[in-house]
Amino acid sequence: MQGGQVAVEGPVLRLASVLTPSKPKFFPSLTKVVGTLGPNSRSVEVIEACLEAGMSVARFDFSWLDENYHQETLDNLRVAVKNVKRLCAVMLDTMGPALQVCNKSGNPIEMMAGNHVTITPDVTREPSAEILPVNYSGLANAVIKGDTIFVGQYLFTGIETTSIWLEVLETRGKDILCLVKNSATLLGSIFTMHASQVHIDLPTLTDVDKQLRAFIKAQNLHETQIFAKVETVEGLRHFDEILEEADGIILSRGNLGIDLPPEKVFLFQKSAIHRCNMIGKPAIITRVVDSMTANLRPTRAEATDVANAVLDGW
């Protein structure tokens, strides 16, 4: 303090930089933005808007629909990239060993807390409030009474009302009788099913994944890299070995949030990015600003989540 005045230095300059308006269409590229091209975001016009907003990686979800659908989306992406003159990488997300419930009719399914529902491997059955057919015949052998099973169109974040939690009551042959823990409406044509901390003995590569290899070859895509998606407790236990073999890491927070409490997912996120940064491999986190599917602005918690991830080096 000199002459009764407080010396103000660095922090004020940093505050001034915050108050300075951002330059239009200026996007520093240290942190990339991955956007999924789905039914509402696959047209040329929407993809162009995404590219101009800062999307630098377009994700294709091969866990649903066929090659023709994704080929059309890829063609639209190429047109959009040419129109706006912005480069964009392509991410092909494989299906992998996923438990799924196929709702062929697409009709909403109303689930009420306290009711019973049976999970069955008989995929010829139509999903309803009483029956959920799953694409795996060995689930009844993997779960026990008291286990928790999640079902929903998207993996749980804590804010959506279109997913349910089930408690296993008993197994009846290959069927599983469950108690519905919360009321919700299941929406969409495919529901994800996840048994918390239960090892599912499904093949690592499915027929869909094998078809994807042919799709990549047909597109003449160069410099293809493999990013390992860590989404289970088993993946956490072997994280170092996975990181050594993969070109990069995807931390699937939606899946991990089912197996682990949120505060532990946060701690592992910190540890994972540190390890990736130390050996110079890229890392991706999933499920950011989920509330913006229905709102124009993120919540404060979501904005802080993104900022914290960027500062950590994602």
mmCIF file of C-alpha atoms in Angstrom:
data_model
loop_
_atom_site.group_PDB
_atom_site.id
_atom_site.type_symbol
_atom_site.label_atom_id
_atom_site.label_comp_id
_atom_site.label_asym_id
_atom_site.label_seq_id
_atom_site.Cartn_x
_atom_site.Cartn_y
_atom_site.Cartn_z
ATOM 1 C CA MET A 1 0.000 0.000 0.000
ATOM 2 C CA GLN A 2 1.423 3.403 -1.027
ATOM 3 C CA GLY A 3 -0.132 6.783 -0.191
ATOM 4 C CA GLY A 4 -3.269 5.151 1.139
ATOM 5 C CA GLN A 5 -3.900 3.294 -2.117
ATOM 6 C CA VAL A 6 -3.955 -0.456 -2.573
ATOM 7 C CA ALA A 7 -1.590 -1.806 -5.213
ATOM 8 C CA VAL A 8 -3.580 -3.796 -7.740
ATOM 9 C CA GLU A 9 -1.827 -6.079 -10.180
ATOM 10 C CA GLY A 10 -2.329 -9.477 -11.840
ATOM 11 C CA PRO A 11 -5.781 -10.465 -10.544
ATOM 12 C CA VAL A 12 -7.359 -7.237 -11.810
ATOM 13 C CA LEU A 13 -5.839 -7.786 -15.234
ATOM 14 C CA ARG A 14 -7.258 -11.286 -15.286
ATOM 15 C CA LEU A 15 -10.680 -9.925 -14.318
ATOM 16 C CA ALA A 16 -10.427 -7.373 -17.109
ATOM 17 C CA SER A 17 -9.770 -10.156 -19.601
ATOM 18 C CA VAL A 18 -12.936 -11.913 -18.434
ATOM 19 C CA LEU A 19 -14.974 -8.759 -19.004
ATOM 20 C CA THR A 20 -13.586 -8.243 -22.508
ATOM 21 C CA PRO A 21 -16.081 -9.479 -25.160
ATOM 22 C CA SER A 22 -14.987 -12.597 -27.013
ATOM 23 C CA LYS A 23 -14.125 -12.337 -30.681
ATOM 24 C CA PRO A 24 -16.874 -13.756 -32.920
ATOM 25 C CA LYS A 25 -16.151 -17.200 -34.331
ATOM 26 C CA PHE A 26 -12.820 -17.436 -32.537
ATOM 27 C CA PHE A 27 -12.185 -20.866 -31.063
ATOM 28 C CA PRO A 28 -8.828 -21.784 -29.514
ATOM 29 C CA SER A 29 -8.284 -25.409 -30.500
ATOM 30 C CA LEU A 30 -6.424 -26.827 -27.513
ATOM 31 C CA THR A 31 -9.600 -28.531 -26.263
ATOM 32 C CA LYS A 32 -11.721 -30.246 -28.901
ATOM 33 C CA VAL A 33 -15.507 -30.546 -28.953
ATOM 34 C CA VAL A 34 -17.055 -33.890 -29.945
ATOM 35 C CA GLY A 35 -20.658 -33.816 -31.167
ATOM 36 C CA THR A 36 -22.865 -36.837 -31.870
ATOM 37 C CA LEU A 37 -24.688 -36.717 -35.205
ATOM 38 C CA GLY A 38 -28.110 -38.164 -34.418
ATOM 39 C CA PRO A 39 -31.596 -37.944 -35.964
ATOM 40 C CA ASN A 40 -31.970 -34.244 -35.109
ATOM 41 C CA SER A 41 -28.432 -33.195 -35.993
ATOM 42 C CA ARG A 42 -27.536 -35.023 -39.205
ATOM 43 C CA SER A 43 -28.799 -32.611 -41.864
ATOM 44 C CA VAL A 44 -26.260 -30.514 -43.776
ATOM 45 C CA GLU A 45 -27.654 -27.282 -42.325
ATOM 46 C CA VAL A 46 -27.443 -28.433 -38.707
ATOM 47 C CA ILE A 47 -23.970 -29.919 -39.180
ATOM 48 C CA GLU A 48 -22.791 -26.628 -40.676
ATOM 49 C CA ALA A 49 -24.105 -24.807 -37.602
ATOM 50 C CA CYS A 50 -22.308 -27.289 -35.328
ATOM 51 C CA LEU A 51 -19.030 -26.777 -37.175
ATOM 52 C CA GLU A 52 -19.336 -23.004 -36.976
ATOM 53 C CA ALA A 53 -20.112 -23.308 -33.251
ATOM 54 C CA GLY A 54 -16.821 -25.130 -32.670
ATOM 55 C CA MET A 55 -17.434 -28.862 -33.217
ATOM 56 C CA SER A 56 -14.158 -30.423 -34.308
ATOM 57 C CA VAL A 57 -15.037 -34.138 -34.053
ATOM 58 C CA ALA A 58 -18.245 -35.738 -35.368
ATOM 59 C CA ARG A 59 -19.305 -38.899 -33.525
ATOM 60 C CA PHE A 60 -21.260 -41.687 -35.232
ATOM 61 C CA ASP A 61 -23.045 -44.072 -32.868
ATOM 62 C CA PHE A 62 -23.012 -47.536 -34.434
ATOM 63 C CA SER A 63 -24.957 -49.117 -31.577
ATOM 64 C CA TRP A 64 -28.143 -48.434 -33.534
ATOM 65 C CA LEU A 65 -29.379 -48.207 -37.147
ATOM 66 C CA ASP A 66 -27.548 -49.560 -40.184
ATOM 67 C CA GLU A 67 -24.665 -48.667 -42.480
ATOM 68 C CA ASN A 68 -26.891 -46.906 -45.020
ATOM 69 C CA TYR A 69 -28.105 -44.480 -42.349
ATOM 70 C CA HIS A 70 -24.568 -43.661 -41.224
ATOM 71 C CA GLN A 71 -23.333 -43.450 -44.820
ATOM 72 C CA GLU A 72 -25.924 -40.756 -45.530
ATOM 73 C CA THR A 73 -24.879 -38.858 -42.392
ATOM 74 C CA LEU A 74 -21.205 -39.095 -43.384
ATOM 75 C CA ASP A 75 -22.015 -37.757 -46.854
ATOM 76 C CA ASN A 76 -23.844 -34.821 -45.236
ATOM 77 C CA LEU A 77 -20.823 -34.157 -43.019
ATOM 78 C CA ARG A 78 -18.500 -34.034 -46.024
ATOM 79 C CA VAL A 79 -20.774 -31.516 -47.752
ATOM 80 C CA ALA A 80 -20.972 -29.377 -44.604
ATOM 81 C CA VAL A 81 -17.184 -29.422 -44.112
ATOM 82 C CA LYS A 82 -16.703 -28.278 -47.698
ATOM 83 C CA ASN A 83 -19.319 -25.526 -47.375
ATOM 84 C CA VAL A 84 -18.000 -23.955 -44.156
ATOM 85 C CA LYS A 85 -14.340 -24.743 -44.895
ATOM 86 C CA ARG A 86 -13.631 -26.237 -41.467
ATOM 87 C CA LEU A 87 -11.818 -29.495 -40.822
ATOM 88 C CA CYS A 88 -13.621 -32.116 -38.760
ATOM 89 C CA ALA A 89 -12.430 -35.507 -37.537
ATOM 90 C CA VAL A 90 -14.741 -38.536 -37.579
ATOM 91 C CA MET A 91 -15.308 -40.748 -34.536
ATOM 92 C CA LEU A 92 -16.953 -44.134 -35.058
ATOM 93 C CA ASP A 93 -18.302 -45.425 -31.743
ATOM 94 C CA THR A 94 -18.616 -49.203 -31.829
ATOM 95 C CA MET A 95 -21.381 -51.151 -30.132
ATOM 96 C CA GLY A 96 -19.230 -53.477 -28.050
ATOM 97 C CA PRO A 97 -20.633 -55.870 -25.427
ATOM 98 C CA ALA A 98 -23.758 -53.818 -24.662
ATOM 99 C CA LEU A 99 -26.990 -54.978 -23.043
ATOM 100 C CA GLN A 100 -29.928 -53.582 -24.991
ATOM 101 C CA VAL A 101 -33.716 -53.703 -24.979
ATOM 102 C CA CYS A 102 -35.203 -53.224 -28.461
ATOM 103 C CA ASN A 103 -38.521 -51.357 -28.458
ATOM 104 C CA LYS A 104 -39.573 -52.032 -32.051
ATOM 105 C CA SER A 105 -42.870 -50.168 -31.784
ATOM 106 C CA GLY A 106 -41.204 -47.068 -30.360
ATOM 107 C CA ASN A 107 -44.183 -46.533 -28.062
ATOM 108 C CA PRO A 108 -43.504 -44.949 -24.639
ATOM 109 C CA ILE A 109 -43.502 -47.416 -21.742
ATOM 110 C CA GLU A 110 -44.873 -46.137 -18.435
ATOM 111 C CA MET A 111 -43.082 -47.668 -15.443
ATOM 112 C CA MET A 112 -44.476 -47.176 -11.939
ATOM 113 C CA ALA A 113 -42.473 -47.405 -8.717
ATOM 114 C CA GLY A 114 -43.365 -50.475 -6.666
ATOM 115 C CA ASN A 115 -44.452 -52.592 -9.642
ATOM 116 C CA HIS A 116 -42.735 -55.772 -10.774
ATOM 117 C CA VAL A 117 -41.140 -56.282 -14.197
ATOM 118 C CA THR A 118 -39.561 -59.395 -15.723
ATOM 119 C CA ILE A 119 -36.332 -59.236 -17.728
ATOM 120 C CA THR A 120 -36.267 -62.049 -20.296
ATOM 121 C CA PRO A 121 -33.844 -63.128 -23.058
ATOM 122 C CA ASP A 122 -36.839 -63.877 -25.314
ATOM 123 C CA VAL A 123 -36.333 -61.033 -27.812
ATOM 124 C CA THR A 124 -39.501 -61.998 -29.692
ATOM 125 C CA ARG A 125 -41.505 -60.447 -26.856
ATOM 126 C CA GLU A 126 -42.628 -56.837 -27.151
ATOM 127 C CA PRO A 127 -41.366 -54.571 -24.332
ATOM 128 C CA SER A 128 -44.001 -53.403 -21.875
ATOM 129 C CA ALA A 129 -44.390 -52.324 -18.258
ATOM 130 C CA GLU A 130 -44.344 -56.041 -17.336
ATOM 131 C CA ILE A 131 -41.729 -57.456 -19.752
ATOM 132 C CA LEU A 132 -38.295 -56.198 -20.858
ATOM 133 C CA PRO A 133 -36.568 -58.490 -23.418
ATOM 134 C CA VAL A 134 -32.765 -58.173 -23.390
ATOM 135 C CA ASN A 135 -30.204 -59.352 -25.977
ATOM 136 C CA TYR A 136 -28.308 -61.616 -23.562
ATOM 137 C CA SER A 137 -29.388 -65.043 -22.338
ATOM 138 C CA GLY A 138 -26.871 -65.279 -19.487
ATOM 139 C CA LEU A 139 -27.919 -62.266 -17.422
ATOM 140 C CA ALA A 140 -29.861 -64.392 -14.923
ATOM 141 C CA ASN A 141 -26.676 -66.329 -14.151
ATOM 142 C CA ALA A 142 -24.694 -63.130 -13.545
ATOM 143 C CA VAL A 143 -26.984 -61.304 -11.090
ATOM 144 C CA ILE A 144 -28.129 -62.126 -7.566
ATOM 145 C CA LYS A 145 -30.903 -60.899 -5.304
ATOM 146 C CA GLY A 146 -30.390 -57.260 -4.367
ATOM 147 C CA ASP A 147 -28.361 -56.294 -7.454
ATOM 148 C CA THR A 148 -29.215 -53.020 -9.180
ATOM 149 C CA ILE A 149 -30.069 -52.806 -12.888
ATOM 150 C CA PHE A 150 -30.416 -49.562 -14.833
ATOM 151 C CA VAL A 151 -32.627 -49.227 -17.934
ATOM 152 C CA GLY A 152 -32.983 -46.113 -20.077
ATOM 153 C CA GLN A 153 -32.423 -44.519 -23.469
ATOM 154 C CA TYR A 154 -29.370 -42.717 -22.135
ATOM 155 C CA LEU A 155 -27.058 -43.552 -19.291
ATOM 156 C CA PHE A 156 -27.944 -42.043 -15.945
ATOM 157 C CA THR A 157 -26.930 -38.484 -15.102
ATOM 158 C CA GLY A 158 -29.324 -37.737 -12.262
ATOM 159 C CA ILE A 159 -31.568 -35.264 -14.082
ATOM 160 C CA GLU A 160 -33.519 -37.221 -16.674
ATOM 161 C CA THR A 161 -36.958 -38.738 -16.070
ATOM 162 C CA THR A 162 -36.747 -41.368 -18.806
ATOM 163 C CA SER A 163 -34.716 -44.033 -17.016
ATOM 164 C CA ILE A 164 -35.482 -46.537 -14.283
ATOM 165 C CA TRP A 165 -33.642 -48.369 -11.532
ATOM 166 C CA LEU A 166 -34.548 -51.995 -10.879
ATOM 167 C CA GLU A 167 -33.769 -54.186 -7.885
ATOM 168 C CA VAL A 168 -33.352 -57.907 -8.539
ATOM 169 C CA LEU A 169 -35.854 -59.922 -6.472
ATOM 170 C CA GLU A 170 -35.226 -63.411 -7.837
ATOM 171 C CA THR A 171 -34.231 -65.384 -10.924
ATOM 172 C CA ARG A 172 -36.579 -67.843 -12.619
ATOM 173 C CA GLY A 173 -34.562 -69.895 -15.067
ATOM 174 C CA LYS A 174 -33.307 -67.382 -17.619
ATOM 175 C CA ASP A 175 -35.784 -64.726 -16.478
ATOM 176 C CA ILE A 176 -35.207 -62.115 -13.757
ATOM 177 C CA LEU A 177 -37.994 -60.700 -11.588
ATOM 178 C CA CYS A 178 -37.278 -57.099 -10.555
ATOM 179 C CA LEU A 179 -38.824 -54.358 -8.450
ATOM 180 C CA VAL A 180 -39.194 -50.946 -10.117
ATOM 181 C CA LYS A 181 -37.581 -48.390 -7.793
ATOM 182 C CA ASN A 182 -38.750 -45.164 -9.472
ATOM 183 C CA SER A 183 -41.545 -44.013 -11.768
ATOM 184 C CA ALA A 184 -40.467 -43.000 -15.278
ATOM 185 C CA THR A 185 -41.395 -43.175 -18.946
ATOM 186 C CA LEU A 186 -39.058 -45.178 -21.175
ATOM 187 C CA LEU A 187 -38.735 -43.403 -24.530
ATOM 188 C CA GLY A 188 -37.093 -44.393 -27.795
ATOM 189 C CA SER A 189 -36.501 -47.511 -29.869
ATOM 190 C CA ILE A 190 -33.475 -48.857 -27.967
ATOM 191 C CA PHE A 191 -32.873 -48.835 -24.216
ATOM 192 C CA THR A 192 -29.497 -49.364 -22.608
ATOM 193 C CA MET A 193 -29.394 -51.882 -19.753
ATOM 194 C CA HIS A 194 -26.567 -51.867 -17.216
ATOM 195 C CA ALA A 195 -26.148 -54.199 -14.247
ATOM 196 C CA SER A 196 -24.180 -52.356 -11.577
ATOM 197 C CA GLN A 197 -20.751 -53.927 -10.913
ATOM 198 C CA VAL A 198 -21.772 -57.197 -12.583
ATOM 199 C CA HIS A 199 -19.420 -58.868 -15.087
ATOM 200 C CA ILE A 200 -21.236 -59.603 -18.341
ATOM 201 C CA ASP A 201 -19.649 -62.366 -20.411
ATOM 202 C CA LEU A 202 -20.370 -60.968 -23.870
ATOM 203 C CA PRO A 203 -17.881 -61.061 -26.786
ATOM 204 C CA THR A 204 -15.707 -57.959 -27.023
ATOM 205 C CA LEU A 205 -16.322 -57.683 -30.769
ATOM 206 C CA THR A 206 -19.895 -58.098 -31.987
ATOM 207 C CA ASP A 207 -21.033 -58.735 -35.565
ATOM 208 C CA VAL A 208 -21.863 -55.020 -35.807
ATOM 209 C CA ASP A 209 -18.287 -54.148 -34.819
ATOM 210 C CA LYS A 210 -16.900 -56.459 -37.495
ATOM 211 C CA GLN A 211 -19.117 -54.795 -40.110
ATOM 212 C CA LEU A 212 -17.751 -51.441 -38.972
ATOM 213 C CA ARG A 213 -14.233 -52.467 -40.004
ATOM 214 C CA ALA A 214 -15.509 -52.975 -43.543
ATOM 215 C CA PHE A 215 -17.273 -49.601 -43.377
ATOM 216 C CA ILE A 216 -14.032 -47.843 -42.410
ATOM 217 C CA LYS A 217 -12.143 -49.542 -45.235
ATOM 218 C CA ALA A 218 -14.816 -48.563 -47.767
ATOM 219 C CA GLN A 219 -14.637 -44.896 -46.721
ATOM 220 C CA ASN A 220 -10.883 -44.771 -47.362
ATOM 221 C CA LEU A 221 -10.366 -43.201 -43.933
ATOM 222 C CA HIS A 222 -6.693 -42.635 -43.137
ATOM 223 C CA GLU A 223 -4.722 -42.257 -39.919
ATOM 224 C CA THR A 224 -7.280 -44.238 -37.939
ATOM 225 C CA GLN A 225 -6.613 -44.425 -34.208
ATOM 226 C CA ILE A 226 -8.169 -46.540 -31.463
ATOM 227 C CA PHE A 227 -9.491 -44.834 -28.345
ATOM 228 C CA ALA A 228 -10.379 -47.148 -25.459
ATOM 229 C CA LYS A 229 -13.627 -46.351 -23.667
ATOM 230 C CA VAL A 230 -13.329 -46.962 -19.917
ATOM 231 C CA GLU A 231 -16.843 -47.528 -18.608
ATOM 232 C CA THR A 232 -16.737 -50.187 -15.885
ATOM 233 C CA VAL A 233 -15.017 -50.858 -12.578
ATOM 234 C CA GLU A 234 -13.090 -53.614 -14.354
ATOM 235 C CA GLY A 235 -11.786 -51.003 -16.788
ATOM 236 C CA LEU A 236 -10.663 -48.830 -13.881
ATOM 237 C CA ARG A 237 -8.690 -51.710 -12.373
ATOM 238 C CA HIS A 238 -6.790 -52.181 -15.636
ATOM 239 C CA PHE A 239 -6.558 -48.515 -16.612
ATOM 240 C CA ASP A 240 -2.762 -48.386 -16.861
ATOM 241 C CA GLU A 241 -2.587 -51.431 -19.143
ATOM 242 C CA ILE A 242 -5.384 -50.027 -21.331
ATOM 243 C CA LEU A 243 -3.692 -46.631 -21.559
ATOM 244 C CA GLU A 244 -0.434 -48.252 -22.637
ATOM 245 C CA GLU A 245 -2.078 -50.020 -25.585
ATOM 246 C CA ALA A 246 -4.626 -47.409 -26.746
ATOM 247 C CA ASP A 247 -4.020 -44.249 -28.779
ATOM 248 C CA GLY A 248 -6.268 -42.345 -26.384
ATOM 249 C CA ILE A 249 -8.864 -42.730 -23.632
ATOM 250 C CA ILE A 250 -12.599 -42.026 -23.449
ATOM 251 C CA LEU A 251 -13.854 -41.788 -19.874
ATOM 252 C CA SER A 252 -17.515 -42.816 -20.033
ATOM 253 C CA ARG A 253 -18.895 -40.954 -17.042
ATOM 254 C CA GLY A 254 -22.464 -42.061 -17.745
ATOM 255 C CA ASN A 255 -21.571 -45.733 -17.325
ATOM 256 C CA LEU A 256 -19.202 -45.176 -14.420
ATOM 257 C CA GLY A 257 -21.844 -43.089 -12.644
ATOM 258 C CA ILE A 258 -23.945 -46.232 -12.322
ATOM 259 C CA ASP A 259 -21.188 -48.340 -10.782
ATOM 260 C CA LEU A 260 -19.622 -45.618 -8.637
ATOM 261 C CA PRO A 261 -20.834 -42.678 -6.528
ATOM 262 C CA PRO A 262 -20.389 -39.299 -8.300
ATOM 263 C CA GLU A 263 -17.580 -38.127 -6.024
ATOM 264 C CA LYS A 264 -15.490 -41.168 -6.955
ATOM 265 C CA VAL A 265 -16.075 -40.638 -10.676
ATOM 266 C CA PHE A 266 -14.755 -37.103 -10.199
ATOM 267 C CA LEU A 267 -11.623 -38.351 -8.433
ATOM 268 C CA PHE A 268 -10.893 -40.912 -11.113
ATOM 269 C CA GLN A 269 -11.424 -38.263 -13.787
ATOM 270 C CA LYS A 270 -8.698 -36.164 -12.165
ATOM 271 C CA SER A 271 -6.337 -39.131 -11.952
ATOM 272 C CA ALA A 272 -7.038 -40.303 -15.506
ATOM 273 C CA ILE A 273 -6.319 -36.972 -17.182
ATOM 274 C CA HIS A 274 -3.101 -36.612 -15.181
ATOM 275 C CA ARG A 275 -1.887 -40.006 -16.396
ATOM 276 C CA CYS A 276 -2.867 -39.239 -19.997
ATOM 277 C CA ASN A 277 -1.106 -35.875 -19.881
ATOM 278 C CA MET A 278 2.042 -37.424 -18.438
ATOM 279 C CA ILE A 279 2.491 -39.763 -21.404
ATOM 280 C CA GLY A 280 1.085 -37.379 -24.021
ATOM 281 C CA LYS A 281 -2.075 -39.235 -25.018
ATOM 282 C CA PRO A 282 -5.414 -37.493 -25.638
ATOM 283 C CA ALA A 283 -8.413 -38.060 -23.387
ATOM 284 C CA ILE A 284 -12.144 -37.457 -23.807
ATOM 285 C CA ILE A 285 -14.880 -37.156 -21.191
ATOM 286 C CA THR A 286 -18.529 -37.850 -21.971
ATOM 287 C CA ARG A 287 -21.861 -36.452 -20.816
ATOM 288 C CA VAL A 288 -21.276 -32.726 -20.475
ATOM 289 C CA VAL A 289 -24.024 -30.050 -20.372
ATOM 290 C CA ASP A 290 -26.783 -32.691 -20.481
ATOM 291 C CA SER A 291 -29.462 -30.176 -19.501
ATOM 292 C CA MET A 292 -28.879 -28.282 -22.765
ATOM 293 C CA THR A 293 -30.834 -30.933 -24.663
ATOM 294 C CA ALA A 294 -33.865 -29.014 -23.371
ATOM 295 C CA ASN A 295 -32.418 -25.612 -22.367
ATOM 296 C CA LEU A 296 -30.440 -22.879 -24.108
ATOM 297 C CA ARG A 297 -28.012 -22.367 -21.226
ATOM 298 C CA PRO A 298 -26.119 -24.857 -19.059
ATOM 299 C CA THR A 299 -26.474 -24.958 -15.305
ATOM 300 C CA ARG A 300 -23.727 -23.401 -13.190
ATOM 301 C CA ALA A 301 -22.622 -26.889 -12.172
ATOM 302 C CA GLU A 302 -22.325 -27.964 -15.819
ATOM 303 C CA ALA A 303 -20.380 -24.845 -16.807
ATOM 304 C CA THR A 304 -18.028 -25.407 -13.873
ATOM 305 C CA ASP A 305 -17.662 -29.073 -14.849
ATOM 306 C CA VAL A 306 -16.567 -28.145 -18.376
ATOM 307 C CA ALA A 307 -14.234 -25.372 -17.196
ATOM 308 C CA ASN A 308 -12.628 -27.646 -14.622
ATOM 309 C CA ALA A 309 -12.068 -30.354 -17.241
ATOM 310 C CA VAL A 310 -10.429 -27.872 -19.619
ATOM 311 C CA LEU A 311 -8.157 -26.525 -16.888
ATOM 312 C CA ASP A 312 -7.144 -30.095 -16.024
ATOM 313 C CA GLY A 313 -6.060 -30.640 -19.615
ATOM 314 C CA TRP A 314 -8.878 -32.559 -21.306
#
